[in-house]
Coordinates of C-alpha atoms and ligand atoms in Angstrom, one line a residue:
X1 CA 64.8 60.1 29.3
X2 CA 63.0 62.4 31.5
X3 CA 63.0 60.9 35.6
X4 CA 59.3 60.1 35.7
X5 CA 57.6 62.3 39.1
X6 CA 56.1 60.7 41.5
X7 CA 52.2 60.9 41.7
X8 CA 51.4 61.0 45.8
X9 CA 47.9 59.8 46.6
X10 CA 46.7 60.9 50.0
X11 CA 43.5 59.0 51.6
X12 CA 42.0 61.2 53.9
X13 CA 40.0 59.5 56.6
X14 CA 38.6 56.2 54.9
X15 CA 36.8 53.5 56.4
X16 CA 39.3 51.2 58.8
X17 CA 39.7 53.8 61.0
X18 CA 37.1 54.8 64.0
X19 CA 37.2 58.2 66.2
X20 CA 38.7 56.6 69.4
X21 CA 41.8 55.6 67.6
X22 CA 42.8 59.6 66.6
X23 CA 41.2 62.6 67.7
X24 CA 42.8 63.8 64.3
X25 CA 40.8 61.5 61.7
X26 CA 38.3 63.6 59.9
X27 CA 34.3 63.0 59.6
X28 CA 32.9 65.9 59.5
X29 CA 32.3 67.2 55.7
X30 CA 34.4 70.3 56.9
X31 CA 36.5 68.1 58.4
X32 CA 36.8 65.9 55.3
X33 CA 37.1 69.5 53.2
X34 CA 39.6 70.8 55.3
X35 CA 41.9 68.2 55.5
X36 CA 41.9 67.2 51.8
X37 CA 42.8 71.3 51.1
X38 CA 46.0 71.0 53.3
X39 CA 46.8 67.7 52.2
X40 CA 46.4 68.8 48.3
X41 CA 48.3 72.0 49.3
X42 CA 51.3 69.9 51.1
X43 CA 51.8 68.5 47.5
X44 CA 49.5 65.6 46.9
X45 CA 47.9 64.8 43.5
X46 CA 45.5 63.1 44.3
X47 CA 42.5 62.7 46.7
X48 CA 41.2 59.2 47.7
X49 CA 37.8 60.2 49.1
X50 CA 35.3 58.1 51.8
X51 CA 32.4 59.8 53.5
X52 CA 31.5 59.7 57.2
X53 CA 28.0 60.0 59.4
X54 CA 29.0 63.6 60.7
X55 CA 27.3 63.0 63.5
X56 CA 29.7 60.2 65.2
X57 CA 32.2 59.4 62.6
X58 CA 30.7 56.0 61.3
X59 CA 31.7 55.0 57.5
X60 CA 29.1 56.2 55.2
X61 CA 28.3 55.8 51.2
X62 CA 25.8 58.3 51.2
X63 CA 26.0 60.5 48.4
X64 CA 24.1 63.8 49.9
X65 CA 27.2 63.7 52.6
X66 CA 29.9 63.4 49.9
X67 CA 28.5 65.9 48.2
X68 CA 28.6 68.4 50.8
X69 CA 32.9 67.9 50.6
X70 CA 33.7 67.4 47.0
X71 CA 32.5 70.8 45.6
X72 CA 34.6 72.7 48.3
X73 CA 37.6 70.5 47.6
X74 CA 37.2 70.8 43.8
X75 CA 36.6 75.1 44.1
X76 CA 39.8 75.2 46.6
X77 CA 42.2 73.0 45.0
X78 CA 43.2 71.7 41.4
X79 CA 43.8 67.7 42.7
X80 CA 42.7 64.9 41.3
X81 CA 39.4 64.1 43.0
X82 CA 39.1 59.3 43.6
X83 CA 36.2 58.1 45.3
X84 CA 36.2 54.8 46.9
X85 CA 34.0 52.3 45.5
X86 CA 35.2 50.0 48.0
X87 CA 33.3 52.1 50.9
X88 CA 33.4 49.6 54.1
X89 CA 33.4 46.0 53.5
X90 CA 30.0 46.0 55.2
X91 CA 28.6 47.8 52.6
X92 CA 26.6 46.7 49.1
X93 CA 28.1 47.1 46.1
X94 CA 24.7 49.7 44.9
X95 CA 25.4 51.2 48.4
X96 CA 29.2 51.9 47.7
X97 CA 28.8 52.9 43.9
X98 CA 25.9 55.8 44.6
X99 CA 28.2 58.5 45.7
X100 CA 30.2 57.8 42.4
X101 CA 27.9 57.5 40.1
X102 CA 26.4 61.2 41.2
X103 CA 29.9 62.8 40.6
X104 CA 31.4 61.1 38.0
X105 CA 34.6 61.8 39.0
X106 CA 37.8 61.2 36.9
X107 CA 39.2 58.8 39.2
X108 CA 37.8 55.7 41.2
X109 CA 38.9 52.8 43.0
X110 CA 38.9 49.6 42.0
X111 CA 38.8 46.3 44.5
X112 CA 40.0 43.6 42.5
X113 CA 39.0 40.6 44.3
X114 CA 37.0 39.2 47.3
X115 CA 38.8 39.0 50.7
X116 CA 38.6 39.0 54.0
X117 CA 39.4 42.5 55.9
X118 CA 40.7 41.9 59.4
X119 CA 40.1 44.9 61.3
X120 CA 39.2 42.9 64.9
X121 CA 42.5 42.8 65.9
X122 CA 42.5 46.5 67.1
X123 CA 39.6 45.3 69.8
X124 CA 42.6 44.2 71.6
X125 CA 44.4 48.3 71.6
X126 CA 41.7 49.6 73.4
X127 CA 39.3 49.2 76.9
X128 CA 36.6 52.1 75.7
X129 CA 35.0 53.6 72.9
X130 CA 33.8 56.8 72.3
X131 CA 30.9 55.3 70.2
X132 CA 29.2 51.8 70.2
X133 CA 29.2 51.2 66.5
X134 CA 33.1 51.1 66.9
X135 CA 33.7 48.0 68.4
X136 CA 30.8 46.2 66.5
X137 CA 32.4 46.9 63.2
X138 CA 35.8 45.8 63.8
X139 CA 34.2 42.9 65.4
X140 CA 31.7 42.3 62.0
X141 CA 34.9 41.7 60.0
X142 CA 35.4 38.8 61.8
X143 CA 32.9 37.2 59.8
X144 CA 32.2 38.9 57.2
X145 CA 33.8 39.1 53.4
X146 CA 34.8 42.5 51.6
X147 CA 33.0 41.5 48.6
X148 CA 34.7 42.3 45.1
X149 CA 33.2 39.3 42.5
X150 CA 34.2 39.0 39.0
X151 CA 30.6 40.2 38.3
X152 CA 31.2 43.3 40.6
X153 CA 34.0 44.4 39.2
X154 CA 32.6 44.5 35.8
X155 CA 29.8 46.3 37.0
X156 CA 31.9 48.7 38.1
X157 CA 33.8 48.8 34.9
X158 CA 31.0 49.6 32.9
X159 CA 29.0 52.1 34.7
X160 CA 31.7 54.4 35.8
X161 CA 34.5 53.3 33.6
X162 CA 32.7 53.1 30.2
X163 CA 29.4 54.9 31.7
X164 CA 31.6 58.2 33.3
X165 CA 34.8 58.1 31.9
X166 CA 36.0 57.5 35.5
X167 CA 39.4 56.1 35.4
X168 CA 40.7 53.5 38.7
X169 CA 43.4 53.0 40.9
X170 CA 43.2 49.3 40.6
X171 CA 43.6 47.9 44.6
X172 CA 45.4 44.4 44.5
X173 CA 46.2 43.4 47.8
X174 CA 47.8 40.4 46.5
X175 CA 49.7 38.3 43.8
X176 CA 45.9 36.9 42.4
X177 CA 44.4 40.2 41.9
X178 CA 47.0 41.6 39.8
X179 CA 45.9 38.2 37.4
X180 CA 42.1 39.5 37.8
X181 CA 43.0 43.1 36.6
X182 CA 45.2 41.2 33.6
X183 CA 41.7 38.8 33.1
X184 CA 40.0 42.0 32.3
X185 CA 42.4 43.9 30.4
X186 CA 42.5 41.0 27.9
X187 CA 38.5 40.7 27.5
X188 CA 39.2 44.4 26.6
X189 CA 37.5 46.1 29.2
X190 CA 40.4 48.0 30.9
X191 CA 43.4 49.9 29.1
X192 CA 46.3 51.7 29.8
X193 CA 48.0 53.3 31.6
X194 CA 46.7 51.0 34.4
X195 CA 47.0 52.6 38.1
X196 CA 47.9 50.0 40.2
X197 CA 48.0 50.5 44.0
X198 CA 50.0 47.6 46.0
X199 CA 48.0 47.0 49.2
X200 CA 50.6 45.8 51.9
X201 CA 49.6 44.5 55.4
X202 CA 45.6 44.2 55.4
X203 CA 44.5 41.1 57.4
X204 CA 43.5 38.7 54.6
X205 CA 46.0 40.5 52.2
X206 CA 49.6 39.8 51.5
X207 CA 52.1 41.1 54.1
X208 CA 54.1 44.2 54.4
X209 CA 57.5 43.6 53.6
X210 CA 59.6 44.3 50.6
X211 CA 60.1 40.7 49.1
X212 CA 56.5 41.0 48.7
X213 CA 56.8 44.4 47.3
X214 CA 59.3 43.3 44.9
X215 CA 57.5 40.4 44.0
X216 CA 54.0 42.5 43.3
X217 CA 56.1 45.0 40.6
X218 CA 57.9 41.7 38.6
X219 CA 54.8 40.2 38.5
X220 CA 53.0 43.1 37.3
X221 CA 55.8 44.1 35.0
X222 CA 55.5 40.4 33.5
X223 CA 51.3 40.8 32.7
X224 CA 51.7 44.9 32.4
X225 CA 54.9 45.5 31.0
X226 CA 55.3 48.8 29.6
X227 CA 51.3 49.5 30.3
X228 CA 51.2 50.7 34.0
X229 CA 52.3 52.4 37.1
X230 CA 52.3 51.4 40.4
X231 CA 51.5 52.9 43.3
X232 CA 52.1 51.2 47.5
X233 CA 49.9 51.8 50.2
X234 CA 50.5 49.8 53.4
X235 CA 48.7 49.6 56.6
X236 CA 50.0 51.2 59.9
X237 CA 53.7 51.8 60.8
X238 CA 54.4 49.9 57.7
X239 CA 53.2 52.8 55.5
X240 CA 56.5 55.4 55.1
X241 CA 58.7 52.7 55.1
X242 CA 57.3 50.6 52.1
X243 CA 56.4 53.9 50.2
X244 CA 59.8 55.1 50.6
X245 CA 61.3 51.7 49.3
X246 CA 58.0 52.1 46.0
X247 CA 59.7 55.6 45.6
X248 CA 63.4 54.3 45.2
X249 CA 61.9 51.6 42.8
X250 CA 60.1 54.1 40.4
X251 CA 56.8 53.6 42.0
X252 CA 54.0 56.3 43.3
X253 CA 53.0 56.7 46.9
X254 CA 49.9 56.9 48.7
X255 CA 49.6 58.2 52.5
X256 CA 46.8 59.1 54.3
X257 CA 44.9 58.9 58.0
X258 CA 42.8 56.3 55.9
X259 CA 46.4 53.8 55.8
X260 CA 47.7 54.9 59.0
X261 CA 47.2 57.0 62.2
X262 CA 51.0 57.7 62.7
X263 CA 53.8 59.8 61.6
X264 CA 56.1 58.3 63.7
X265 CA 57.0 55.7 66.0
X266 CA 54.7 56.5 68.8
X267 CA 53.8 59.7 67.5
X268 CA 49.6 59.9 66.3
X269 CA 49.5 62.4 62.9
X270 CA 48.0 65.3 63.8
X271 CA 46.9 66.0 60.3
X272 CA 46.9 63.8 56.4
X273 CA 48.9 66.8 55.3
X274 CA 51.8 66.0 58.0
X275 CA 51.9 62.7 56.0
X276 CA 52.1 64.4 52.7
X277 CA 54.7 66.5 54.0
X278 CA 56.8 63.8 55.5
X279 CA 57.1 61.3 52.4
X280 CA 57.7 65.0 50.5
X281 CA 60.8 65.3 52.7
X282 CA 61.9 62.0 51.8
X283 CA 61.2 62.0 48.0
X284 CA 63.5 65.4 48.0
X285 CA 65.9 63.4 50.0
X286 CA 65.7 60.6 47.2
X287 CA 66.2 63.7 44.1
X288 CA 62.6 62.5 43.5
X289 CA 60.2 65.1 42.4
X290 CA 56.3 65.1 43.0
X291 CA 54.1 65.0 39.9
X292 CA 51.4 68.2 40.2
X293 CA 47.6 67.4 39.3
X294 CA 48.4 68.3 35.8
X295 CA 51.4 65.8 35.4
X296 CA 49.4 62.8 37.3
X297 CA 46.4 64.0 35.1
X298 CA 48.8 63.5 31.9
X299 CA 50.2 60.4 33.3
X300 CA 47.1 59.0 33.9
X301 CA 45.3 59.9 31.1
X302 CA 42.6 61.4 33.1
X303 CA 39.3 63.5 31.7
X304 CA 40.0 66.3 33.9
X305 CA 39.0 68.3 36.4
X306 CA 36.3 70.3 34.3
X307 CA 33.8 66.7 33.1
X308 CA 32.5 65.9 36.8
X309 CA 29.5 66.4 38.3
X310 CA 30.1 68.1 41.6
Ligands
LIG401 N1 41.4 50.9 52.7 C1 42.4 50.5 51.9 C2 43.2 49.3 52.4 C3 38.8 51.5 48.7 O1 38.6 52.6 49.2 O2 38.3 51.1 47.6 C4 42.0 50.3 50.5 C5 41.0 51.2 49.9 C6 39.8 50.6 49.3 O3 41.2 52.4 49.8
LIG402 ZN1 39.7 53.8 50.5

């Protein structure tokens, strides 16, 4: 049997993230543009998109702002274009679904359960701010629940699932949501091949070590079998190390200034497509080869490129 390639995901500024962390996270629609270009010519297959106020860097679901990115991204480069739906925690669910729903584009995440989202702990890493709404976000996930209801999820399922032909990348960031997604693939209203991206070491999530790793993928071979592919994402300095071990499993990887601000110990990225690079320097090391658009389109099942709206 042919090895099977390795789709790698890169998430190019998302929502945890604020300015004073990295001069190098993107807001900016050029930015945004110009970042997912170098990452999608570094060798990632796909692009997990957020949106950002351009004028100071704040998380944004605004669909006029995320459309002045994905055209350039889709006329530059032939990767596979995934909005969030999950937007910031602080967001609504209309809110985070608006930019979607205008694009239609052939993939999406998915959140598959409500959580909390601990960002506060990074108040601690730092004595000032460049803007005001940084530290009163981090601060709002103290209290406050990233919000992913049964009810949501099929709402999210039918309008851009059934309603676009948007396929997901289904985010479990634990043992529990991996049950939800297998809830809703026996009511029939998901189907394979099922895109499953292990979230490791959120604040509310389960932790980022590789028991837990290996406990996610036998759990999800038990309810998937045959039926999906995995993919690992993991917060922080966590991030190269658990995708590496995904990789030697016969996972997928995702990497990204949207998981983590580092390339190294110490050492902030100084662009998503240094990522990209680096876990493409591993996977070579491992005789792994990366999947292009095409093959992560095929292994996906995906629309393509040519049925969204932007
Ligand atoms: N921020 C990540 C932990 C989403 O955009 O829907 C998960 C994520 C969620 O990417
Ligand atoms: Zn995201």
């Amino acid at each position: 049997m042919a090895k099977k390639k390795v789709i790698v995901t890169c998430a190019v500024t998302g929502s945890v993230h604020t300015p004073t962390m990295s001069d190098h996270l993107p807001f900016t629609p050029d930015q945004i543009a110009a970042e997912a270009i170098a990452a999608a010519e570094a060798g990632a297959s796909i692009l997990h998109l957020h949106a950002r106020d351009p004028a100071d860097g704040r998380p944004t679901a605004d669909p006029d702002v995320f459309m002045q990115f994905l055209p350039r991204i889709k006329q530059a480069t032939d990767a596979v274009v995934n909005i969030s739906t999950g937007g910031s925690s602080l967001m609504s669910l209309d809110d985070r679904l608006a930019a979607a729903l205008r694009a239609r584009p052939e993939m999406c995440s998915l959140n598959m359960g409500s959580m909390n989202f601990g960002l506060y702990p990074a108040l601690d890493r730092y004595d000032t701010w460049k803007h005001a709404w940084e530290p009163e976000l981090l601060e709002a996930t103290r209290d406050s629940i990233f919000k992913n209801t049964f009810k949501d999820i099929e709402t999210v399922l039918k309008l851009l699932g059934e309603g676009c032909g948007t396929r997901f990348e289904f985010e479990c960031y634990d043992v529990g949501h991996l049950y939800t997604l297998a809830h809703f693939r026996d009511r029939g209203l998901v189907g394979g091949p099922l895109f499953i991206q292990f979230v490791f070491g959120v604040l509310g999530g389960i932790g980022p070590d590789a028991e837990n790793l290996t406990h996610m993928k036998r759990i999800a071979d038990k309810l998937f079998g045959e039926d999906y592919s995995f993919s690992v994402l993991a917060a922080g300095r966590h991030q190269m190390p658990l995708v590496t071990i995904a990789a030697a499993m016969g996972g997928n990887v995702r990497v990204g200034l949207e998981d983590s601000l580092y390339l190294g110990r110490g050492a902030l990225a100084r662009s998503n497509a240094d990522q990209v690079a680096r876990i493409g320097t591993i996977l070579d090391a491992l005789s792994l080869e990366v999947a292009t658009p095409a093959e992560a389109r095929e292994m996906l099942a995906l629309k393509g490129g040519d049925l969204v709206a932007f």
